[in-house]
XYZ file of C-alpha atoms in Angstrom:
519
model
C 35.883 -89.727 -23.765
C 38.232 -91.032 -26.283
C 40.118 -93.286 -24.615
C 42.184 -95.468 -26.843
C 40.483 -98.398 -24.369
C 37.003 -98.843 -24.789
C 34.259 -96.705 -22.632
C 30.385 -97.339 -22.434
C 29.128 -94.657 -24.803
C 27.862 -91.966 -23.062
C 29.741 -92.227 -19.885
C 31.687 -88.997 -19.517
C 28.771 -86.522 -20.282
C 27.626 -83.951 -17.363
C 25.396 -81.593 -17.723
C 26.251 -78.747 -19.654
C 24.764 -76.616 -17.818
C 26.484 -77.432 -14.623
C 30.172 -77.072 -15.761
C 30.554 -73.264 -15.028
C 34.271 -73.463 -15.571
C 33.636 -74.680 -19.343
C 33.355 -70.647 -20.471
C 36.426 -69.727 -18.816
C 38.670 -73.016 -19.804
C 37.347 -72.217 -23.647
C 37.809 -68.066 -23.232
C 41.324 -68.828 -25.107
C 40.479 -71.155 -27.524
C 39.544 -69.697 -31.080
C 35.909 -71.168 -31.698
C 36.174 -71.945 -35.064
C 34.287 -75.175 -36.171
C 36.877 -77.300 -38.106
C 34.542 -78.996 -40.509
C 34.372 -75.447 -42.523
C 37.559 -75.863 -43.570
C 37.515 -78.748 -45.935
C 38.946 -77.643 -49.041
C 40.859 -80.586 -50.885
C 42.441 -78.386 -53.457
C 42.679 -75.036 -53.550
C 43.814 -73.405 -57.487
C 45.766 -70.839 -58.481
C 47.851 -69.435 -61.872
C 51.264 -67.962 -62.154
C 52.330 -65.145 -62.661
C 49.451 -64.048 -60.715
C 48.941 -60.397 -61.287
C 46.958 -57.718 -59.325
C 43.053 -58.124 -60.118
C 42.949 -61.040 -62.315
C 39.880 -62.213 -60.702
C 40.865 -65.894 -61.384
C 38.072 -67.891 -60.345
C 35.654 -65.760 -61.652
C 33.579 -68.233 -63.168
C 34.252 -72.439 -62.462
C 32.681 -74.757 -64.700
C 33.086 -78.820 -63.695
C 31.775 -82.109 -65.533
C 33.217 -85.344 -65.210
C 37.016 -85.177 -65.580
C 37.000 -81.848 -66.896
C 37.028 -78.486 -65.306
C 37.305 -74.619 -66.296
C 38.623 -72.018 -64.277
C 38.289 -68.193 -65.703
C 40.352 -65.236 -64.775
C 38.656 -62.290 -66.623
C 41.602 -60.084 -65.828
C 44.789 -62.500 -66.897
C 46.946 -60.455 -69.679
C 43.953 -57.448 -69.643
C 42.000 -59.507 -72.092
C 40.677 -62.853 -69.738
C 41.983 -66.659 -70.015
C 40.046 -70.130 -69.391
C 42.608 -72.199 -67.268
C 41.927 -76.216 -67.930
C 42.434 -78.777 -65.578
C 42.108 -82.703 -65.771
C 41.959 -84.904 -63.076
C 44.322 -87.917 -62.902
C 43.290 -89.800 -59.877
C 42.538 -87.717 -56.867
C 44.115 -84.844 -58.004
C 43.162 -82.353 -60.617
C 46.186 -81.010 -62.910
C 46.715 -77.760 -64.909
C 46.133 -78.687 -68.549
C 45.649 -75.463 -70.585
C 45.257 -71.649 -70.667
C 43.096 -70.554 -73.418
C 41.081 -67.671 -74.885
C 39.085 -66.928 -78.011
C 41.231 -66.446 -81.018
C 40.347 -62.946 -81.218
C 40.302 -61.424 -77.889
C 41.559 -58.536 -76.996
C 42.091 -56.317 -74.065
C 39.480 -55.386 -72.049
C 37.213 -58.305 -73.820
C 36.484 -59.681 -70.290
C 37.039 -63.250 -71.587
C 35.473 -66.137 -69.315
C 33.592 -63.611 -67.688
C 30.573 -66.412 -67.422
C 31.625 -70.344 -68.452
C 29.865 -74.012 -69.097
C 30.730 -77.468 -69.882
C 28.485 -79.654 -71.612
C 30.092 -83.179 -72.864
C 32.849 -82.562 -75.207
C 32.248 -78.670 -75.310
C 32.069 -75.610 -73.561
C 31.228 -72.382 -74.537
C 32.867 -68.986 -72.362
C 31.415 -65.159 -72.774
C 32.903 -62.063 -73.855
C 30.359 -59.536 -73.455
C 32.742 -56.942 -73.997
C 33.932 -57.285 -77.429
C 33.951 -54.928 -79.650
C 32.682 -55.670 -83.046
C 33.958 -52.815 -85.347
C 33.125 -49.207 -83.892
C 30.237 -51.211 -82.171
C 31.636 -50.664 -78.375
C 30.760 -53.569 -76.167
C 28.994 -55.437 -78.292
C 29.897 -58.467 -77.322
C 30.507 -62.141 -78.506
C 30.631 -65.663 -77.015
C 32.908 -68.575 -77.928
C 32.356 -72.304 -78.497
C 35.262 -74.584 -77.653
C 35.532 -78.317 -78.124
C 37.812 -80.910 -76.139
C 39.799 -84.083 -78.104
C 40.453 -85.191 -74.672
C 43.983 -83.469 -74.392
C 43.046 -79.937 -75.831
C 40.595 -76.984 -75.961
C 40.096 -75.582 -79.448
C 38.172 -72.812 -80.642
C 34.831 -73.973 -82.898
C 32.886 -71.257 -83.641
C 32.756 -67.382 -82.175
C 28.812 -66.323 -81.312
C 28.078 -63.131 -82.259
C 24.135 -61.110 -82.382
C 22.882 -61.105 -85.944
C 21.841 -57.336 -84.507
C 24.676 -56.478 -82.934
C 24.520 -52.645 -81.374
C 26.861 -51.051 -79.013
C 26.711 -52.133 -75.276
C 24.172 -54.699 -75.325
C 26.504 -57.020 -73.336
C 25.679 -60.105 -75.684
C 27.326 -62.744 -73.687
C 26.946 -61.635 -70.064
C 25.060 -64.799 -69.340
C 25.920 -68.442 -71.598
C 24.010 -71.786 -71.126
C 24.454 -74.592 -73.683
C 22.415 -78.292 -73.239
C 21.081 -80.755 -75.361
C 21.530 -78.970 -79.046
C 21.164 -75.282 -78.034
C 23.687 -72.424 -76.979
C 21.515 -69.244 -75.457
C 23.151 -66.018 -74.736
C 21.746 -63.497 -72.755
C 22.115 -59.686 -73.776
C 20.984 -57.671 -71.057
C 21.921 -54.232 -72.035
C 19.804 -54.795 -75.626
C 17.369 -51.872 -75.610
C 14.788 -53.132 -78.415
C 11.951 -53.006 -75.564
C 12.669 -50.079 -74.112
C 16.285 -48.411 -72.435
C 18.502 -51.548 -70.876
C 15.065 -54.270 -71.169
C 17.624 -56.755 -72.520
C 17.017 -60.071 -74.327
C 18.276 -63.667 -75.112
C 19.806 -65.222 -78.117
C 18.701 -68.991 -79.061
C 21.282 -70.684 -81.761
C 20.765 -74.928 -82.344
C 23.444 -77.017 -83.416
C 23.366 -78.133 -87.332
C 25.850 -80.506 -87.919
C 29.265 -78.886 -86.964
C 28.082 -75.559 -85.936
C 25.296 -73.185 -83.701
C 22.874 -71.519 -86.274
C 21.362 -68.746 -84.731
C 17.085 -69.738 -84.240
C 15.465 -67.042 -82.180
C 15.368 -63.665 -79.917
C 13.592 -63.819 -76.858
C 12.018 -60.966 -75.028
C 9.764 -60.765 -71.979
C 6.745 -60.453 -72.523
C 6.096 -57.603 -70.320
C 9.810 -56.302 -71.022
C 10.329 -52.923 -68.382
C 13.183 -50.140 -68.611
C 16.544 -51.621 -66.926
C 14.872 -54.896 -66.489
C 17.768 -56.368 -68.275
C 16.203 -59.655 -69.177
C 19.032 -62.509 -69.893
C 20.747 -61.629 -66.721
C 21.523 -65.172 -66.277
C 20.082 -67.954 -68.643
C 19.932 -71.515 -68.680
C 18.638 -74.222 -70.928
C 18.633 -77.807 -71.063
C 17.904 -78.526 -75.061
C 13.612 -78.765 -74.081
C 13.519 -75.747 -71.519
C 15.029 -72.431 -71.565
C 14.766 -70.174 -68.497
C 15.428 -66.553 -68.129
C 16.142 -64.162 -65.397
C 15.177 -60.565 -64.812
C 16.908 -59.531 -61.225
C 15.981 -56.738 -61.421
C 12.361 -56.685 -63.170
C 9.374 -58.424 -61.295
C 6.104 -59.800 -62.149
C 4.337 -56.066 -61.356
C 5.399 -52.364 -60.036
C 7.660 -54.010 -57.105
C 11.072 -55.436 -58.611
C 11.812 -58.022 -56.318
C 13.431 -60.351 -59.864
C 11.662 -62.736 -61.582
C 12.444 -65.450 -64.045
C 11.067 -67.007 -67.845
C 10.019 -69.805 -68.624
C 9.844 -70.985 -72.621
C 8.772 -73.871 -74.090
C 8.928 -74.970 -77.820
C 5.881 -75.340 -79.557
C 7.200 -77.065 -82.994
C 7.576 -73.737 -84.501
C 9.051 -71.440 -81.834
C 10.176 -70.947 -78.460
C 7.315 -69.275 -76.666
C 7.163 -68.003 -73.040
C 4.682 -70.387 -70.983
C 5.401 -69.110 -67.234
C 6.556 -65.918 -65.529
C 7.821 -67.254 -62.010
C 8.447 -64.046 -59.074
C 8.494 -64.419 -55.352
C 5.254 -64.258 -53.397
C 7.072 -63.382 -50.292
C 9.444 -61.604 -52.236
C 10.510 -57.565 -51.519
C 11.949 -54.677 -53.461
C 15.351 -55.662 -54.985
C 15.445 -59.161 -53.000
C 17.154 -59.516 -57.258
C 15.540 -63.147 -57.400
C 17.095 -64.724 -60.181
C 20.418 -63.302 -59.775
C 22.077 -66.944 -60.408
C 19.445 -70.386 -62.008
C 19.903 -73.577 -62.504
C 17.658 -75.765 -63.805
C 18.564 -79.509 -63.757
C 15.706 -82.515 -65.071
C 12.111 -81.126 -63.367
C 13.558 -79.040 -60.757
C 14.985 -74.997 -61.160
C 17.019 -73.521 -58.244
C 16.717 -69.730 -58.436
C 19.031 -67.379 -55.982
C 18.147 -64.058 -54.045
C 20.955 -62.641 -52.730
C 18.937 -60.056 -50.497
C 16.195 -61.914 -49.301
C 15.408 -61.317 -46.021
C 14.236 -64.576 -45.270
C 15.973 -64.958 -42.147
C 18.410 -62.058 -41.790
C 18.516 -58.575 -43.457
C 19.752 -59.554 -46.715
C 21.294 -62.941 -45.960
C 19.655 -64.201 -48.755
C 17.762 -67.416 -50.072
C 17.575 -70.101 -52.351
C 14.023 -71.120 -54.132
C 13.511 -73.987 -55.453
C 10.666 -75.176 -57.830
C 9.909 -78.487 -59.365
C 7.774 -78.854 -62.566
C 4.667 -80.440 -62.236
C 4.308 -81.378 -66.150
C 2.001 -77.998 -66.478
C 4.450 -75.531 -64.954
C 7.222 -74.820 -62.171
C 5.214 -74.926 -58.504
C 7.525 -73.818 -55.304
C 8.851 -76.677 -53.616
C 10.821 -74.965 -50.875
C 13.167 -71.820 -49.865
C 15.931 -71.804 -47.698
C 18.785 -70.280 -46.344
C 21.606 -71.182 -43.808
C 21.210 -71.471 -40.295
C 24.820 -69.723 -39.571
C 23.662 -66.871 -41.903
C 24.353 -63.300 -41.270
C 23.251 -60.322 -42.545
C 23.898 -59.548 -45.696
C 25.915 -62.497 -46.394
C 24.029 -62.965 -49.936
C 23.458 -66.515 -49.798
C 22.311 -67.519 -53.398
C 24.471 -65.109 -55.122
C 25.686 -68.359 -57.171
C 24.002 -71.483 -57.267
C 24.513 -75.605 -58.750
C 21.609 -77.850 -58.573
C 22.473 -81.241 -59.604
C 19.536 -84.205 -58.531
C 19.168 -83.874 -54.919
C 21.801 -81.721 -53.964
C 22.423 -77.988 -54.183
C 25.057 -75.658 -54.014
C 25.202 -72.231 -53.141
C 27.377 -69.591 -52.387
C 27.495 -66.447 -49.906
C 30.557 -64.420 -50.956
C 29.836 -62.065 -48.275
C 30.627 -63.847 -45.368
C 32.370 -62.936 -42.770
C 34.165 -65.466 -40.868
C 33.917 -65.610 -36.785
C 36.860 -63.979 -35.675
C 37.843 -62.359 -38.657
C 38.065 -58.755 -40.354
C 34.533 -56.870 -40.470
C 35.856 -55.134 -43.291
C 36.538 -58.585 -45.621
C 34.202 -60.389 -47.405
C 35.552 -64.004 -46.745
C 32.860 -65.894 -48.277
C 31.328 -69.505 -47.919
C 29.777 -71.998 -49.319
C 26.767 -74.606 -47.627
C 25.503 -77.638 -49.299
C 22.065 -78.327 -49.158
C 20.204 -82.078 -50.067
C 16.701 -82.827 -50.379
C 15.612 -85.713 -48.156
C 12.491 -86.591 -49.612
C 10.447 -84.379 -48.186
C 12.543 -81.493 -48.066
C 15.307 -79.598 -48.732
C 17.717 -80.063 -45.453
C 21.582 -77.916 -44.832
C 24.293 -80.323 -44.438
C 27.476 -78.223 -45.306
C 29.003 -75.211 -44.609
C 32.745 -74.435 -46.311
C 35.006 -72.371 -45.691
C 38.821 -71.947 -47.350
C 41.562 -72.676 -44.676
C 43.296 -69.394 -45.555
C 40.306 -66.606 -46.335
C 41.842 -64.529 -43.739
C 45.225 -63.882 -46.178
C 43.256 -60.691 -48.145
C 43.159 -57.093 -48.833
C 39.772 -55.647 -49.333
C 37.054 -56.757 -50.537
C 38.255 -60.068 -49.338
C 38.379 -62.939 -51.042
C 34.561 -63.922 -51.883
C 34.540 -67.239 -52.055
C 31.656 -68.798 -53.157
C 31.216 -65.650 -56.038
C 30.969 -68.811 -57.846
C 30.462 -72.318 -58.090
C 29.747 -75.912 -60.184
C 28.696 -79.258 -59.351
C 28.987 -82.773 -61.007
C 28.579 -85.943 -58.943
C 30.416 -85.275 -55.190
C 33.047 -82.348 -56.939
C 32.344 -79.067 -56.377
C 34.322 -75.969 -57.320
C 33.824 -72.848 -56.004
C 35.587 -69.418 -57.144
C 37.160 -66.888 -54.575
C 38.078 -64.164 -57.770
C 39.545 -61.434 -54.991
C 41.588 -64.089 -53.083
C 45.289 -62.752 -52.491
C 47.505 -65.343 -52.643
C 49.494 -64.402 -55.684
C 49.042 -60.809 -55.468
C 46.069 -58.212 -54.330
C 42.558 -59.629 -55.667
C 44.366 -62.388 -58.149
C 41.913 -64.330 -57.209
C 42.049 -68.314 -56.195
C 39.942 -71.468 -56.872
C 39.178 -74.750 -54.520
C 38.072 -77.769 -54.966
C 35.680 -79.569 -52.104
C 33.712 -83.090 -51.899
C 30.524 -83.834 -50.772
C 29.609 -85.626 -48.339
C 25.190 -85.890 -47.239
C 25.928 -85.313 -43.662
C 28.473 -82.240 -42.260
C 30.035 -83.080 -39.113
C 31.510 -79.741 -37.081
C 33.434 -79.628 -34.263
C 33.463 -76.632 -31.977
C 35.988 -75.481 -31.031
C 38.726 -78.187 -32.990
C 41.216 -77.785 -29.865
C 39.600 -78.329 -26.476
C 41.575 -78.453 -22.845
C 40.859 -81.080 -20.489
C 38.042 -79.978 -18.355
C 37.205 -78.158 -21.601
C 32.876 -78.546 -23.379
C 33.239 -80.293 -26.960
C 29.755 -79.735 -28.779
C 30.191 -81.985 -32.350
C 27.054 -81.326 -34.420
C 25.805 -83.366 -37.538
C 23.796 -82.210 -40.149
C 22.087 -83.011 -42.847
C 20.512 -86.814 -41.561
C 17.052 -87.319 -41.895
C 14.605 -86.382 -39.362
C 13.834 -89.434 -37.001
C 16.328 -91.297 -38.419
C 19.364 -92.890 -35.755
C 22.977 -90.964 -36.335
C 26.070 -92.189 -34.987
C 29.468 -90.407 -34.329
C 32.562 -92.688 -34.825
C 36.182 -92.132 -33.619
C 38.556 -93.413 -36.655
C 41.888 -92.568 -35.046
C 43.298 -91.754 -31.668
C 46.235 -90.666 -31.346
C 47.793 -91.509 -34.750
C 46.078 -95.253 -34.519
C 43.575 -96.174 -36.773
C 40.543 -97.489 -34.663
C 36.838 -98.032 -35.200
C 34.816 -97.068 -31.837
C 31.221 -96.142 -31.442
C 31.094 -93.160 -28.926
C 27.227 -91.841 -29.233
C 23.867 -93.389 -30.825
C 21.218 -90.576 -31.558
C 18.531 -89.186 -33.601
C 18.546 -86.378 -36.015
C 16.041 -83.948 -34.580
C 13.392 -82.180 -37.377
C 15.995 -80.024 -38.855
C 18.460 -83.089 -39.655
C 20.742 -82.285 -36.690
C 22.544 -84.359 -33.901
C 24.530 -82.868 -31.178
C 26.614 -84.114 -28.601
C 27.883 -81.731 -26.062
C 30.702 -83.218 -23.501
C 33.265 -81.977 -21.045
C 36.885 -83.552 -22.014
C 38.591 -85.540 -18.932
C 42.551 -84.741 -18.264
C 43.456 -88.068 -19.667
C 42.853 -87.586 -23.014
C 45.499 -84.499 -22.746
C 47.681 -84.389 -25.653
C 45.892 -86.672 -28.118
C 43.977 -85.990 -31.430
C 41.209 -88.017 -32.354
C 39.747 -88.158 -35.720
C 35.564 -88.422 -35.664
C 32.688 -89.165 -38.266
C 29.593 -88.757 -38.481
C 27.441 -92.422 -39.535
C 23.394 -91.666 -40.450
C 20.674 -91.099 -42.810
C 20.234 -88.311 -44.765
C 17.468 -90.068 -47.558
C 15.144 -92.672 -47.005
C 17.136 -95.403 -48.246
C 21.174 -94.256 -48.479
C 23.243 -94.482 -45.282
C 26.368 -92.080 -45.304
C 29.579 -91.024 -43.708
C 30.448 -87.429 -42.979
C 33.547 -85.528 -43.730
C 36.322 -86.450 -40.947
C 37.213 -83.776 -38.136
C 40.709 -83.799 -36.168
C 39.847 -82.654 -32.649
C 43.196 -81.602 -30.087
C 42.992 -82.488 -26.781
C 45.442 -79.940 -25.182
């Protein structure tokens, strides 16, 4: 295989399970797959400073991209970057003009168009402790400045206004989930519409079955015509498994139309722990769902029918462990979702760190298929927790960011951010250096079931080629896999592979390249 000559395709696998040396020629090898490793950029601010938590919360759209730290200088900064070609450049470090230490700037972020708007739900306001406030911020293209400053028109002491921020169409809503005017910690939401130049404040929402320490507005997010809601750690009766709002606008108000829980769901499973709603569909994360391992978590996703949000699928990784927390962040944008599992460990690595990952799912029509997972190429540089990556993350078009806030790599828990692109199909290798005699598996996911897949070499040994080693199918669960034992002659060459398939009834793709060693 990979002979810089051409080969019939096919012609150097054996059986698998024949090759009993394959075990013991691999026993050295680190079996790491390489294609979880694919960061293009990875962020980070100087003078980093001991738990700045930079990367906290990532917020991307078009050329534009926020970065918090809610740490930086005690008080928390918004870092702005721009990107200029294929790279993304600092810009700006901001904050709201009257932040202060222990404010918790950027503690929750969003970009819509030429404006953002960043929390502080821990601003005082007078002897009112933790109050909180939130900050609108508009870009001229070159710089951030400060619009307006958000604040409750009933502001009380630690009621967290600002924990949660969503702003679309011509409405900022705030989520204050500490506000006890249903009961001790039931929490609420602040709606304010733009008039002219600035956000008038329009409504307070409330669940309509508001329960103690529900703490309704943990997360919030509205697209100018829908606002959704999330209670983590409320539920739609006795059993809190998290459950999320729905409110419409009836020409007069915003009213709530559907109350959306699990029906699988369990006791603190805290569905609703990160939304996203984007056009008809709302992604919903819980972080300790037990779908497939002891709180490995899941993803839901629901798609409105015109009358209200019906369940079109839930899903979690195949590679995930327990209590990883998959959906502890998510980013839905059209037919691709993001989510992250911040409690990852990697293979090989420290029990006691929390690496974190991140896996892309699409939807392929029919349903909702993995094709990613990502890891950072240096989560193993940490001191506990561990890094986290994937505590957050955004989407727009093929960027993703994706926030590691107790990354080391200026100093302990500074925190670090990375950039990744998508690609519809994932291509792994396993392991990335092989010795001759040695069992390659390369696995590609993410194609659509049925559909032919192809794996391409693109380089051999530092020469760009074009080659055709293996024609498949992708089996039910979008994968491909070719397994084959490396021959001696291919000793001390790298070859550079991609993935070719389906992953939609319609667009063809390429995968993310993998270097594989040939020792």
């Amino acid at each position: 295989m990979f002979f810089p000559t051409p080969i019939r395709p096919g012609s150097l696998l054996r059986p698998t399970g024949a090759v009993l040396l394959v075990a013991a020629a691999l026993s050295s090898v680190p079996l790491v797959a390489q294609a979880t490793s694919t960061s293009l950029e990875k962020f980070k601010h100087s003078p980093a400073v001991t738990f700045d938590s930079f990367g906290k919360a990532v917020a991307v759209e078009g050329d534009r991209a926020l970065i918090t730290a809610i740490g930086v200088d005690g008080k928390g900064a918004a870092f702005s970057y721009r990107r200029h070609g294929d790279a993304w450049d600092f810009s700006q470090k901001f904050r709201g003009a009257d932040t202060l230490a222990g404010d918790a700037f950027g503690f929750k972020a969003q970009i819509a168009g030429d404006y953002a708007v960043l929390s502080g739900h821990q601003k005082d306001k007078g002897a009112l402790f933790d109050a909180g406030a939130a900050y609108v911020f508009h870009d001229d293209g070159t710089t951030w400045t400060q619009v307006q400053k958000l604040e409750a028109p009933d502001p009380a002491a630690s009621d967290f206004f600002g924990w949660s921020v969503s702003m679309g169409g011509d409405l900022i809503v705030v989520g204050a989930i500490d506000d006890d005017d249903g009961g001790n910690l039931t929490g609420s939401a602040y709606v304010f519409r733009r008039s002219g130049p600035t956000w008038v404040f329009e409504q307070k929402l409330h669940a309509s079955d508001a329960g103690t320490e529900d703490e309704f507005g943990f997360d919030v997010d509205t697209d100018g015509q829908t606002i959704v809601i999330s209670t983590p750690m409320g539920g739609l009766g006795a059993v809190p498994t998290g459950s999320v709002y729905v409110f419409k606008h009836d020409g007069t108000s915003w009213v709530e139309v559907q109350h959306i829980g699990p029906a699988d769901g369990a006791a603190t499973d805290y569905f609703g722990w990160d939304i996203q709603l984007d056009g008809n569909r709302l992604a919903i994360g819980a972080p300790k769902r037990d779908l497939t391992k002891l709180d490995g978590g899941a993803v839901y996703l629901y798609r409105d029918n015109g009358t209200r949000f019906v369940l079109e699928d839930e899903f979690a990784p195949s590679k995930v462990s327990a209590s990883d927390v998959f959906g502890w962040s998510v980013a839905l944008q059209g037919d691709r979702l993001v989510s992250g599992a911040p409690s990852t460990t990697i293979e090989g690595g420290s029990p006691d760190l929390f690496d974190g990952a991140l896996y892309q799912f699409h939807f392929n029509g029919s349903r909702w298929v993995e094709a990613h997972q990502w890891l950072s190429a240096d989560v193993a540089v940490a001191a506990w927790p561990g890094p986290n990556l994937g505590q957050s993350c955004a989407l727009d078009g093929t960027t993703v960011f994706a926030g590691a806030p107790f990354h080391d790599g200026g100093a302990i828990n500074s925190g670090a951010a990375y950039r990744f692109e998508l690609t519809d199909l994932g291509l792994d290798a396993l392991p990335d250096s092989v010795p001759a005699g040695g069992q390659l598996t390369l696995t590609t996911d993410g194609g659509l079931a049925g559909a032919k897949a192809g794996l391409l070499v693109t380089a051999f040994g530092g020469t760009p080629i074009s080659y055709v080693i293996w024609i498949s199918a992708f089996d039910a669960q979008g994968k491909s896999t070719l397994e084959v034992t490396v021959p001696a002659v291919v000793s001390g060459f790298d070859a550079v592979i991609v993935a070719a398939g389906f992953w939609h009834a319609g667009p063809f793709t390429l995968s993310n390249p993998v270097t594989v060693s040939f020792q």
